[in-house]
Amino acid sequence: MKKPNKGRLTETLKHIRRDRELLLLFIPCILFYIIFRYGPLYGLIIAFKDYSVFSGVMGSDWVGLKHFVKFFSNQDFWMLFRNTLLLGFYTLIFGFPFPILLAILLNEVRTKWFKKSVQTLSYLPAFLSVVIISSMIIDFLSPTNGLLNQLLSAFGFEKKYFLVDPGWFRPIYVISEIWGTIGYESIIYLAAIAGINPTLYEAARVDGASRFHMIRHITIPGLMPTMLIMFILKTGSMIRIGYEKVLLLYNPMTYNVADVFSTYVYRKGLLESNYSYAAAVGMFEALVAMTMLLGANAISRKIGGKGLW
Amino acid sequence: MVGERKISVFSIVNALILACIAIATLYPVLYITVISFSDTASVIQGKVFLFPKGFNLDAYKEVLSNNTIPRAYLNSIYYTALGTFINLLFTAVAAYPLSQPNFFGRRVFMLGIIVTMFLNPGIIPTYIVVQKLGLTDTVWSLVLPNAIWTMELIILKSFYENMSSQIREAALIDGASETRILFSIVIPLSKPALASIGLFFFMGHWNSFFLPLIYLNDKEMYPLQVVLRDMLIFNSENDAGLVDRAALAPQAVKNATIVLSMIPVLLIYPFAQKYFAKGVMLGSEKG
């Protein structure tokens, strides 16, 4: 009984000795994941404690579910839940068709330089920082000298301070997201179109199909699998809001529509030093996000045989 | 004949729509640049649209004459250079053992790495780890907590896996060490892949604003993005948003700062096209 065990042990040791150099190279990676990915996971126990900087993670007192109870019974909870879900949902629903449309339109262009220039310009926003994009939005919408308000007043409309109007926050966020992501998301669809069998188009052309017909009956059906997978994956990560942009664009006037889990965690935790409470909120958000991501992944595997990894 | 006519109408409409999209993405950047070269009076009167009015460099002189922006600029260059280098080094080295099919514990390591893509502990616990390690207010707080991006690690690992193993085996027989093989064969051969992921690292660091915002308290250490944020965007914690900050600072000065901050990104932008598209595709194939 002992021998095979011992045999396996010596096998393992041999394996380690053989790979010792590779293992040595791998140590920084192991340390990184333990310290910066698993360390914070362990640190999540402060959500069940009253963490103070002086007592540390270990030394702080256990308080059970106190912070969770406080959060769920707080009216902020429903506001945050609604805001996070709606912002993610609108971005998904309204943002989804645009990259596909852009890819289809680009694919119909026969002039190479034009196609290339439009495509190149379309992902310019992906290179700009969220601070610059937000400041562009603020300037564009400024009630004093913003371009939009200049246009409005030129046409006889009243000037409006869009960024303090709760009714405008979500449209502003969603439209700017579309503007920022349309170009690079279309890359994936363009590649998918390139993968469609060209003989389909030739046959259709021989049969006298118009370009509209070919888009409707060849390009779009050919894109369907990609669209489906993209949609499922995007649904899975729906509640991962671009909170940096929210942080830069919101203000107390629009908190009740703009505040999402992450921005709330930032304010409560880092600005008001309510570490444990904020960690509890963050943990709840992480659990919801993980469930959605795993769900989406499972569905995508079932349908397309392709998961996240 | 009718058919051909239809095609040309379609092409024209299509070209118009696409031109609108291109203008929509280009114009904001152009507008900022044009304003930065214009004189204040024309800007306030809303006369500037396509070309600078009253061309001058006053805004740039003002931006560069005080200490804040040049210092922030140097900080950004330093953080971006170091951060991108650390990212590339960590990723290139970590992907190598993982790409060897018989590497000891490969499956366990991969599982441990992939799991972290689903478990996101959030801002607070990570902040506490960084604080406990004493990294706050050092450049390492911006560099180490994200030294490896899991998706990029997996992408590079796949790239290594698709490389021929014959060279490696031959080198091993010749007595070369793994480290030597990695640095003098594998890494030079994977330059295209490293350029693709390096582009994303570079942009991630240059455009990063949240991490320096929470980890750096010393204003002298602020990178450009944080300074820009203080300068351009009303600080929602301090005022109720009632003050239109956009109207306070002179437009030209603000926009000159933005233009300066965009220079590195716009410089690499034309050259980065190829790698950018490739990077997005690699990410989507894995993701």
Coordinates of C-alpha atoms in Angstrom, one line a residue:
Chain A
M1 CA 0.0 0.0 0.0
K2 CA 2.8 2.4 0.9
K3 CA 4.8 1.8 -2.2
P4 CA 2.6 3.3 -4.9
N5 CA 2.1 6.3 -2.7
K6 CA 5.8 6.7 -2.2
G7 CA 6.2 6.1 -5.9
R8 CA 3.8 9.0 -6.6
L9 CA 5.6 11.2 -4.2
T10 CA 9.0 10.6 -5.8
E11 CA 7.3 11.1 -9.2
T12 CA 6.1 14.5 -8.0
L13 CA 9.4 15.4 -6.6
K14 CA 11.0 14.4 -9.8
H15 CA 8.5 16.5 -11.7
I16 CA 9.2 19.5 -9.5
R17 CA 13.0 19.0 -9.9
R18 CA 12.6 18.8 -13.7
D19 CA 10.5 22.0 -13.8
R20 CA 12.4 23.8 -11.1
E21 CA 13.5 26.6 -13.4
L22 CA 10.0 27.1 -14.9
L23 CA 8.6 27.1 -11.3
L24 CA 11.2 29.7 -10.3
L25 CA 10.1 31.9 -13.3
F26 CA 6.5 31.4 -12.2
I27 CA 7.0 32.6 -8.6
P28 CA 6.2 36.3 -9.3
C29 CA 2.9 35.2 -10.9
I30 CA 1.9 33.1 -8.0
L31 CA 2.8 35.9 -5.5
F32 CA 0.8 38.4 -7.6
Y33 CA -2.3 36.3 -7.6
I34 CA -2.0 35.4 -3.9
I35 CA -1.4 38.9 -2.7
F36 CA -3.5 41.0 -5.0
R37 CA -6.3 38.7 -6.1
Y38 CA -6.8 36.2 -3.3
G39 CA -5.6 38.6 -0.5
P40 CA -8.5 41.0 -1.1
L41 CA -10.9 38.0 -1.2
Y42 CA -9.7 37.0 2.2
G43 CA -10.0 40.7 3.2
L44 CA -13.7 40.5 2.4
I45 CA -14.3 39.1 5.9
I46 CA -14.2 42.7 7.1
A47 CA -17.8 42.8 5.7
F48 CA -18.7 40.7 8.8
K49 CA -16.6 42.8 11.2
D50 CA -16.3 46.4 12.4
Y51 CA -13.0 47.1 10.7
S52 CA -10.8 49.8 12.0
V53 CA -7.4 50.6 10.6
F54 CA -5.8 50.2 14.0
S55 CA -7.1 46.8 14.9
G56 CA -6.5 45.4 11.4
V57 CA -8.4 42.7 9.5
M58 CA -7.7 40.0 12.1
G59 CA -8.2 42.1 15.3
S60 CA -11.5 43.8 14.5
D61 CA -14.6 42.6 16.2
W62 CA -17.1 40.2 14.5
V63 CA -20.5 41.7 14.0
G64 CA -22.1 39.0 11.8
L65 CA -24.5 40.3 9.2
K66 CA -24.9 43.7 10.7
H67 CA -23.7 45.6 7.7
F68 CA -25.8 43.6 5.3
V69 CA -28.9 44.1 7.3
K70 CA -28.2 47.8 7.5
F71 CA -27.7 47.9 3.7
F72 CA -30.8 45.9 2.8
S73 CA -33.1 47.8 5.1
N74 CA -31.7 51.1 3.8
Q75 CA -33.7 52.8 1.1
D76 CA -30.4 53.5 -0.7
F77 CA -30.4 49.8 -1.5
W78 CA -33.4 49.9 -3.9
M79 CA -32.2 53.1 -5.5
L80 CA -28.7 51.6 -6.2
F81 CA -30.2 48.3 -7.4
R82 CA -32.5 50.1 -9.8
N83 CA -29.9 52.5 -11.0
T84 CA -27.2 49.9 -11.6
L85 CA -29.6 47.6 -13.4
L86 CA -31.2 50.3 -15.5
L87 CA -28.0 51.9 -16.5
G88 CA -26.6 48.5 -17.5
F89 CA -29.8 47.4 -19.2
Y90 CA -30.2 50.6 -21.3
T91 CA -26.5 50.5 -22.3
L92 CA -26.9 46.9 -23.4
I93 CA -30.2 47.3 -25.3
F94 CA -29.6 50.6 -27.0
G95 CA -25.9 50.1 -27.5
F96 CA -26.0 46.6 -28.9
P97 CA -27.3 47.3 -32.5
F98 CA -24.9 50.2 -33.3
P99 CA -21.6 48.3 -33.8
I100 CA -23.4 45.7 -35.9
L101 CA -24.9 48.4 -38.1
L102 CA -21.6 50.1 -38.5
A103 CA -19.9 46.8 -39.4
I104 CA -22.6 46.1 -42.0
L105 CA -22.4 49.6 -43.5
L106 CA -18.6 49.4 -43.6
N107 CA -18.8 46.1 -45.3
E108 CA -20.8 47.6 -48.1
V109 CA -18.2 50.3 -48.9
R110 CA -16.2 49.4 -52.1
T111 CA -13.8 52.3 -51.8
K112 CA -11.0 51.0 -49.7
W113 CA -9.5 54.3 -48.4
F114 CA -12.9 55.5 -47.3
K115 CA -13.7 52.3 -45.5
K116 CA -10.3 52.3 -43.8
S117 CA -10.6 56.0 -42.8
V118 CA -14.0 55.7 -41.3
Q119 CA -13.1 52.6 -39.4
T120 CA -9.9 54.2 -38.1
L121 CA -11.8 57.3 -37.0
S122 CA -14.6 55.3 -35.4
Y123 CA -12.3 53.9 -32.7
L124 CA -10.6 57.1 -31.9
P125 CA -12.8 57.5 -28.7
A126 CA -11.4 54.2 -27.4
F127 CA -8.0 55.9 -27.1
L128 CA -9.3 58.8 -25.0
S129 CA -9.4 58.7 -21.3
V130 CA -12.6 58.7 -19.3
V131 CA -11.6 62.1 -17.8
I132 CA -11.3 63.7 -21.3
I133 CA -14.5 62.1 -22.5
S134 CA -16.4 63.3 -19.4
S135 CA -15.0 66.8 -19.8
M136 CA -16.0 66.8 -23.4
I137 CA -19.5 65.9 -22.4
I138 CA -19.6 68.6 -19.7
D139 CA -18.3 71.2 -22.1
F140 CA -20.7 70.1 -24.9
L141 CA -23.6 70.4 -22.5
S142 CA -22.5 73.4 -20.6
P143 CA -25.5 75.8 -20.2
T144 CA -23.2 78.8 -20.6
N145 CA -21.2 78.2 -23.7
G146 CA -21.7 74.6 -24.6
L147 CA -22.2 73.7 -28.3
L148 CA -25.5 72.1 -27.8
N149 CA -27.0 75.0 -25.9
Q150 CA -25.6 77.4 -28.5
L151 CA -27.5 75.5 -31.1
L152 CA -30.6 75.3 -29.0
S153 CA -30.7 79.0 -28.5
A154 CA -29.9 79.7 -32.1
F155 CA -33.1 77.8 -33.0
G156 CA -35.0 79.7 -30.4
F157 CA -35.1 77.1 -27.7
E158 CA -34.4 77.8 -24.0
K159 CA -30.9 76.9 -22.8
K160 CA -30.9 73.9 -20.4
Y161 CA -28.4 72.6 -17.8
F162 CA -28.6 68.9 -18.8
L163 CA -26.2 67.5 -16.3
V164 CA -28.2 68.6 -13.2
D165 CA -31.5 67.2 -14.7
P166 CA -32.1 63.7 -13.4
G167 CA -34.2 62.9 -16.5
W168 CA -31.2 63.4 -18.7
F169 CA -28.5 61.5 -16.9
R170 CA -29.2 58.1 -18.3
P171 CA -29.6 59.2 -21.9
I172 CA -26.3 61.2 -21.6
Y173 CA -24.5 58.1 -20.2
V174 CA -25.9 55.7 -22.7
I175 CA -25.3 57.9 -25.8
S176 CA -21.8 58.6 -24.7
E177 CA -21.2 54.9 -24.2
I178 CA -22.4 54.2 -27.7
W179 CA -20.2 56.9 -29.1
G180 CA -17.2 55.5 -27.2
T181 CA -17.6 51.9 -28.0
I182 CA -19.2 51.7 -31.5
G183 CA -15.9 51.6 -33.3
Y184 CA -14.0 48.9 -31.5
E185 CA -17.0 46.7 -31.0
S186 CA -17.6 46.7 -34.7
I187 CA -14.2 45.1 -35.3
I188 CA -15.5 41.8 -34.0
Y189 CA -18.5 41.9 -36.3
L190 CA -16.5 43.0 -39.3
A191 CA -14.3 39.9 -38.7
A192 CA -17.4 37.8 -38.5
I193 CA -18.7 39.2 -41.8
A194 CA -15.3 38.5 -43.4
G195 CA -15.9 34.9 -42.4
I196 CA -19.1 34.5 -44.4
N197 CA -18.8 32.3 -47.5
P198 CA -18.3 34.7 -50.5
T199 CA -20.0 32.2 -52.9
L200 CA -23.3 33.0 -51.1
Y201 CA -23.0 36.6 -52.3
E202 CA -22.0 35.6 -55.8
A203 CA -25.0 33.2 -56.1
A204 CA -27.3 36.0 -54.9
R205 CA -25.8 38.5 -57.3
V206 CA -26.4 36.1 -60.2
D207 CA -30.0 35.7 -59.1
G208 CA -30.3 39.5 -59.2
A209 CA -30.6 40.2 -55.5
S210 CA -30.2 43.8 -54.4
R211 CA -27.7 44.8 -51.8
F212 CA -30.6 45.2 -49.3
H213 CA -31.6 41.7 -50.0
M214 CA -28.1 40.4 -49.6
I215 CA -27.7 42.2 -46.2
R216 CA -31.0 40.9 -45.0
H217 CA -30.7 37.3 -46.2
I218 CA -26.9 36.7 -46.1
T219 CA -25.0 39.1 -43.9
I220 CA -27.4 39.3 -41.0
P221 CA -28.1 35.6 -40.8
G222 CA -24.3 35.1 -41.1
L223 CA -23.8 37.4 -38.2
M224 CA -26.4 35.7 -36.0
P225 CA -24.1 33.3 -34.1
T226 CA -21.7 36.2 -33.2
M227 CA -24.5 38.5 -32.2
L228 CA -26.0 35.8 -30.0
I229 CA -22.8 35.1 -28.2
M230 CA -22.0 38.8 -27.8
F231 CA -25.4 39.5 -26.5
I232 CA -25.2 36.7 -23.9
L233 CA -21.7 37.8 -22.7
K234 CA -22.8 41.4 -22.5
T235 CA -25.8 40.4 -20.5
G236 CA -23.5 38.6 -18.2
S237 CA -21.4 41.7 -17.5
M238 CA -24.3 44.1 -17.7
I239 CA -24.1 45.4 -14.2
R240 CA -20.4 46.2 -14.5
I241 CA -21.1 49.8 -15.0
G242 CA -18.4 52.2 -16.2
Y243 CA -18.5 53.7 -12.7
E244 CA -15.5 56.0 -13.5
K245 CA -17.6 57.9 -15.9
V246 CA -20.6 58.0 -13.5
L247 CA -18.2 59.3 -10.8
L248 CA -17.1 62.1 -13.1
L249 CA -20.5 63.1 -14.5
Y250 CA -22.9 62.8 -11.5
N251 CA -23.5 65.3 -8.8
P252 CA -25.8 65.5 -5.8
M253 CA -28.6 66.7 -8.0
T254 CA -28.6 63.5 -10.0
Y255 CA -27.5 61.0 -7.3
N256 CA -31.0 59.4 -7.3
V257 CA -30.7 58.2 -10.9
A258 CA -26.9 58.0 -11.3
D259 CA -25.5 56.5 -8.1
V260 CA -24.6 52.9 -8.7
F261 CA -23.1 50.2 -6.4
S262 CA -19.5 51.1 -7.2
T263 CA -19.8 54.8 -6.8
Y264 CA -21.6 54.3 -3.5
V265 CA -18.9 51.9 -2.3
Y266 CA -16.3 54.6 -3.2
R267 CA -18.1 57.3 -1.3
K268 CA -19.1 55.3 1.8
G269 CA -15.8 53.4 2.0
L270 CA -13.0 55.7 0.8
L271 CA -14.5 59.1 1.4
E272 CA -16.4 58.4 4.6
S273 CA -14.1 55.6 5.8
N274 CA -17.0 53.2 6.4
Y275 CA -14.8 50.3 5.3
S276 CA -16.8 47.4 6.6
Y277 CA -20.2 48.7 5.4
A278 CA -18.7 49.5 1.9
A279 CA -17.1 46.1 1.7
A280 CA -20.5 44.5 2.4
V281 CA -22.1 46.5 -0.4
G282 CA -19.2 45.6 -2.7
M283 CA -19.5 41.9 -1.8
F284 CA -23.2 42.0 -2.6
E285 CA -22.5 43.6 -5.9
A286 CA -19.7 41.0 -6.6
L287 CA -22.1 38.1 -5.9
V288 CA -24.7 39.5 -8.2
A289 CA -22.1 40.1 -10.9
M290 CA -20.6 36.6 -10.5
T291 CA -24.0 34.9 -10.7
M292 CA -24.9 36.8 -13.9
L293 CA -21.5 36.1 -15.5
L294 CA -21.6 32.4 -14.6
G295 CA -25.2 32.2 -15.9
A296 CA -24.4 33.9 -19.1
N297 CA -21.3 31.7 -19.5
A298 CA -23.4 28.5 -19.0
I299 CA -26.0 29.6 -21.5
S300 CA -23.4 30.6 -24.1
R301 CA -21.7 27.2 -23.7
K302 CA -25.0 25.4 -24.2
I303 CA -25.9 27.4 -27.3
G304 CA -22.6 28.0 -29.1
G305 CA -20.3 25.6 -27.4
K306 CA -18.1 28.6 -26.5
G307 CA -17.7 29.9 -23.0
L308 CA -15.5 32.5 -21.5
W309 CA -12.5 30.2 -21.5
Chain B
M1 CA -30.0 50.2 -65.6
V2 CA -32.5 50.5 -62.8
G3 CA -30.5 48.1 -60.7
E4 CA -27.3 50.1 -61.1
R5 CA -29.1 53.3 -60.2
K6 CA -30.3 51.7 -57.0
I7 CA -26.8 50.7 -56.1
S8 CA -25.5 54.2 -56.5
V9 CA -28.2 55.6 -54.3
F10 CA -27.5 53.0 -51.7
S11 CA -23.8 53.8 -51.9
I12 CA -24.3 57.5 -51.5
V13 CA -26.6 57.1 -48.5
N14 CA -24.3 54.6 -47.0
A15 CA -21.3 56.9 -47.5
L16 CA -23.2 59.8 -45.9
I17 CA -24.1 57.8 -42.8
L18 CA -20.6 56.6 -42.4
A19 CA -19.2 60.1 -42.9
C20 CA -21.5 61.3 -40.1
I21 CA -20.2 58.6 -37.8
A22 CA -16.6 59.6 -38.6
I23 CA -17.3 63.2 -38.0
A24 CA -19.1 62.5 -34.8
T25 CA -16.0 60.7 -33.4
L26 CA -13.5 63.2 -34.9
Y27 CA -15.2 66.5 -34.4
P28 CA -15.0 66.6 -30.5
V29 CA -11.2 66.2 -30.7
L30 CA -10.9 68.7 -33.5
Y31 CA -13.1 71.2 -31.7
I32 CA -11.0 71.0 -28.5
T33 CA -7.8 71.5 -30.5
V34 CA -9.2 74.4 -32.4
I35 CA -10.4 76.1 -29.2
S36 CA -7.0 75.7 -27.6
F37 CA -5.4 77.9 -30.3
S38 CA -8.2 80.5 -30.4
D39 CA -8.5 83.8 -28.5
T40 CA -10.8 84.0 -25.5
A41 CA -13.2 86.6 -26.9
S42 CA -14.0 84.5 -30.0
V43 CA -14.5 81.4 -27.9
I44 CA -16.9 83.1 -25.5
Q45 CA -18.9 84.6 -28.4
G46 CA -19.3 81.1 -29.8
K47 CA -17.6 81.9 -33.1
V48 CA -15.2 79.0 -33.2
F49 CA -16.3 75.9 -35.0
L50 CA -13.8 74.5 -37.5
F51 CA -10.8 76.7 -37.6
P52 CA -9.0 78.7 -34.8
K53 CA -10.1 82.3 -34.6
G54 CA -7.4 84.7 -33.5
F55 CA -4.7 82.0 -33.6
N56 CA -2.4 82.2 -30.7
L57 CA -0.3 80.1 -28.3
D58 CA -1.2 82.0 -25.2
A59 CA -3.1 79.0 -23.7
Y60 CA -0.1 76.7 -24.1
K61 CA 2.3 79.3 -22.7
E62 CA 0.0 79.7 -19.6
V63 CA -0.3 75.9 -19.1
L64 CA 3.5 75.4 -19.4
S65 CA 4.4 78.4 -17.3
N66 CA 3.1 77.0 -14.0
N67 CA 4.4 74.0 -12.4
T68 CA 1.4 71.8 -12.0
I69 CA 0.9 70.5 -15.6
P70 CA 4.5 69.9 -16.5
R71 CA 5.0 68.0 -13.3
A72 CA 1.9 66.0 -13.8
Y73 CA 3.0 65.3 -17.3
L74 CA 6.4 63.9 -16.1
N75 CA 4.6 61.8 -13.4
S76 CA 2.3 60.3 -16.1
I77 CA 5.2 59.5 -18.3
Y78 CA 7.0 57.8 -15.4
Y79 CA 4.0 55.8 -14.2
T80 CA 3.1 54.8 -17.8
A81 CA 6.7 53.7 -18.7
L82 CA 7.2 51.8 -15.5
G83 CA 3.7 50.3 -15.4
T84 CA 3.8 49.1 -19.0
F85 CA 7.2 47.6 -18.5
I86 CA 6.1 45.7 -15.4
N87 CA 3.0 44.5 -17.1
L88 CA 4.9 43.2 -20.1
L89 CA 7.6 41.6 -18.0
F90 CA 5.2 39.9 -15.5
T91 CA 2.9 38.7 -18.3
A92 CA 5.6 37.5 -20.7
V93 CA 7.4 35.6 -17.9
A94 CA 4.2 34.1 -16.3
A95 CA 2.8 33.0 -19.6
Y96 CA 5.8 30.9 -20.5
P97 CA 5.6 28.2 -17.8
L98 CA 1.8 28.0 -18.3
S99 CA 2.3 27.4 -22.0
Q100 CA 4.4 24.3 -21.4
P101 CA 1.9 21.3 -21.6
N102 CA 3.7 19.3 -19.0
F103 CA 4.5 22.2 -16.6
F104 CA 4.1 21.0 -13.0
G105 CA 0.7 21.9 -11.5
R106 CA -0.4 23.6 -14.7
R107 CA -4.1 22.8 -14.4
V108 CA -4.3 23.9 -10.8
F109 CA -2.5 27.2 -11.6
M110 CA -4.8 27.9 -14.5
L111 CA -7.9 27.2 -12.5
G112 CA -6.6 29.4 -9.7
I113 CA -6.0 32.2 -12.3
I114 CA -9.3 31.9 -14.2
V115 CA -11.4 31.8 -11.0
T116 CA -10.2 35.4 -10.2
M117 CA -12.0 36.6 -13.4
F118 CA -15.3 35.7 -11.7
L119 CA -14.5 36.7 -8.2
N120 CA -14.0 40.4 -7.9
P121 CA -13.6 41.5 -4.2
G122 CA -14.2 45.1 -5.1
I123 CA -12.5 48.3 -4.3
I124 CA -12.3 48.3 -0.5
P125 CA -10.5 45.0 0.3
T126 CA -8.0 45.7 -2.5
Y127 CA -7.4 49.2 -1.1
I128 CA -6.8 47.7 2.4
V129 CA -4.2 45.2 0.9
V130 CA -2.4 48.1 -0.8
Q131 CA -2.5 50.2 2.3
K132 CA -1.2 47.3 4.6
L133 CA 1.7 46.7 2.2
G134 CA 2.6 50.4 2.6
L135 CA 2.3 51.0 -1.1
T136 CA 0.0 54.0 -0.7
D137 CA 1.6 57.2 -2.0
T138 CA 4.2 55.3 -4.0
V139 CA 4.3 54.5 -7.7
W140 CA 4.0 50.8 -6.8
S141 CA 0.3 51.3 -5.8
L142 CA -0.4 52.1 -9.4
V143 CA 1.8 49.3 -10.8
L144 CA 1.7 46.2 -8.7
P145 CA -2.0 45.7 -7.9
N146 CA -2.6 45.2 -11.7
A147 CA 0.8 43.9 -12.7
I148 CA -0.9 41.0 -14.5
W149 CA -4.2 41.3 -16.5
T150 CA -5.7 37.8 -16.6
M151 CA -7.2 38.1 -20.0
E152 CA -3.9 39.3 -21.5
L153 CA -2.0 36.5 -19.7
I154 CA -4.3 33.9 -21.3
I155 CA -3.9 35.6 -24.7
L156 CA -0.1 35.5 -24.5
K157 CA -0.1 31.9 -23.2
S158 CA -2.1 30.8 -26.2
F159 CA 0.3 32.7 -28.5
Y160 CA 3.2 30.9 -26.9
E161 CA 1.4 27.5 -27.3
N162 CA 1.0 28.1 -31.0
M163 CA 4.7 28.6 -31.4
S164 CA 6.8 25.7 -32.6
S165 CA 8.2 23.7 -29.8
Q166 CA 11.1 22.4 -31.9
I167 CA 13.3 25.4 -31.4
R168 CA 12.8 25.2 -27.6
E169 CA 13.6 21.5 -27.6
A170 CA 16.7 22.0 -29.7
A171 CA 17.8 24.8 -27.4
L172 CA 17.3 22.6 -24.4
I173 CA 19.4 19.9 -25.9
D174 CA 22.1 22.4 -26.6
G175 CA 22.0 23.1 -22.8
A176 CA 20.3 26.5 -22.8
S177 CA 18.4 27.3 -19.6
E178 CA 14.7 28.0 -19.6
T179 CA 15.4 31.7 -18.7
R180 CA 17.7 32.0 -21.6
I181 CA 15.2 30.4 -24.0
L182 CA 12.4 32.7 -22.8
F183 CA 14.4 35.9 -23.1
S184 CA 16.4 35.2 -26.2
I185 CA 14.0 33.0 -28.3
V186 CA 10.4 33.1 -27.0
I187 CA 10.0 36.8 -26.2
P188 CA 11.7 38.1 -29.4
L189 CA 9.5 35.7 -31.5
S190 CA 6.3 37.0 -29.8
K191 CA 6.9 40.7 -30.5
P192 CA 3.6 41.2 -32.4
A193 CA 1.6 39.7 -29.6
L194 CA 3.5 41.7 -27.0
A195 CA 3.0 44.9 -29.0
S196 CA -0.8 44.2 -29.1
I197 CA -1.2 43.7 -25.4
G198 CA 1.5 46.4 -24.6
L199 CA -0.7 48.9 -26.4
F200 CA -3.5 48.2 -24.0
F201 CA -1.2 48.4 -21.0
F202 CA 0.1 51.7 -22.2
M203 CA -3.3 53.2 -22.7
G204 CA -4.5 51.7 -19.5
H205 CA -1.7 53.5 -17.6
W206 CA -1.7 56.8 -19.5
N207 CA -5.5 57.1 -19.2
S208 CA -5.8 55.8 -15.6
F209 CA -7.5 58.1 -13.2
F210 CA -9.2 56.1 -10.5
L211 CA -6.2 54.3 -9.0
P212 CA -4.1 57.4 -8.6
L213 CA -7.1 59.2 -7.3
I214 CA -7.6 56.7 -4.4
Y215 CA -3.9 55.7 -3.8
L216 CA -2.1 59.0 -4.1
N217 CA -2.7 61.7 -1.5
D218 CA 0.3 63.8 -2.3
K219 CA -0.7 66.3 -4.9
E220 CA 2.8 66.5 -6.2
M221 CA 2.5 62.9 -7.3
Y222 CA -0.7 63.4 -9.2
P223 CA -0.6 62.2 -12.8
L224 CA -2.1 64.2 -15.6
Q225 CA -5.5 62.6 -15.5
V226 CA -6.1 63.4 -11.9
V227 CA -5.0 67.0 -12.4
L228 CA -7.3 67.2 -15.5
R229 CA -10.2 65.9 -13.4
D230 CA -9.7 68.6 -10.8
M231 CA -9.3 71.2 -13.4
L232 CA -12.1 70.3 -15.9
I233 CA -14.8 68.6 -14.0
F234 CA -16.8 70.0 -11.2
N235 CA -16.1 68.1 -8.0
S236 CA -19.3 66.5 -7.1
E237 CA -18.3 66.0 -3.5
N238 CA -17.8 69.7 -2.9
D239 CA -20.5 71.5 -4.8
A240 CA -24.0 70.6 -5.7
G241 CA -23.3 70.8 -9.4
L242 CA -25.1 74.2 -9.4
V243 CA -21.9 76.0 -10.4
D244 CA -21.2 75.6 -14.1
R245 CA -17.5 74.9 -13.8
A246 CA -17.3 74.6 -17.6
A247 CA -17.8 78.4 -17.6
L248 CA -15.2 79.2 -14.9
A249 CA -11.8 78.3 -16.2
P250 CA -10.8 79.8 -19.6
Q251 CA -11.8 77.4 -22.3
A252 CA -8.6 77.7 -24.2
V253 CA -6.4 76.9 -21.2
K254 CA -8.4 73.8 -20.3
N255 CA -8.4 72.6 -23.9
A256 CA -4.7 73.2 -24.3
T257 CA -4.2 70.9 -21.3
I258 CA -6.4 68.3 -22.9
V259 CA -4.6 68.5 -26.2
L260 CA -1.2 68.1 -24.4
S261 CA -2.5 65.1 -22.6
M262 CA -3.7 63.5 -25.8
I263 CA -0.4 64.0 -27.7
P264 CA 1.2 60.6 -26.7
V265 CA -2.0 58.7 -27.5
L266 CA -2.6 60.5 -30.8
L267 CA 1.0 60.0 -31.8
I268 CA 0.8 56.2 -31.4
Y269 CA -2.8 56.1 -32.7
P270 CA -2.0 55.8 -36.5
F271 CA 0.7 53.2 -35.8
A272 CA -1.4 51.3 -33.3
Q273 CA -4.2 50.6 -35.7
K274 CA -3.0 47.1 -36.6
Y275 CA -2.2 46.1 -33.1
F276 CA -5.4 47.6 -31.7
A277 CA -7.7 45.6 -34.0
K278 CA -5.6 42.5 -33.4
G279 CA -5.8 43.0 -29.7
V280 CA -9.6 43.4 -29.7
M281 CA -9.9 40.2 -31.8
L282 CA -7.6 38.2 -29.6
G283 CA -9.6 39.3 -26.6
S284 CA -12.9 38.4 -28.1
E285 CA -11.7 35.0 -29.3
K286 CA -10.6 34.2 -25.8
G287 CA -13.6 36.0 -24.2

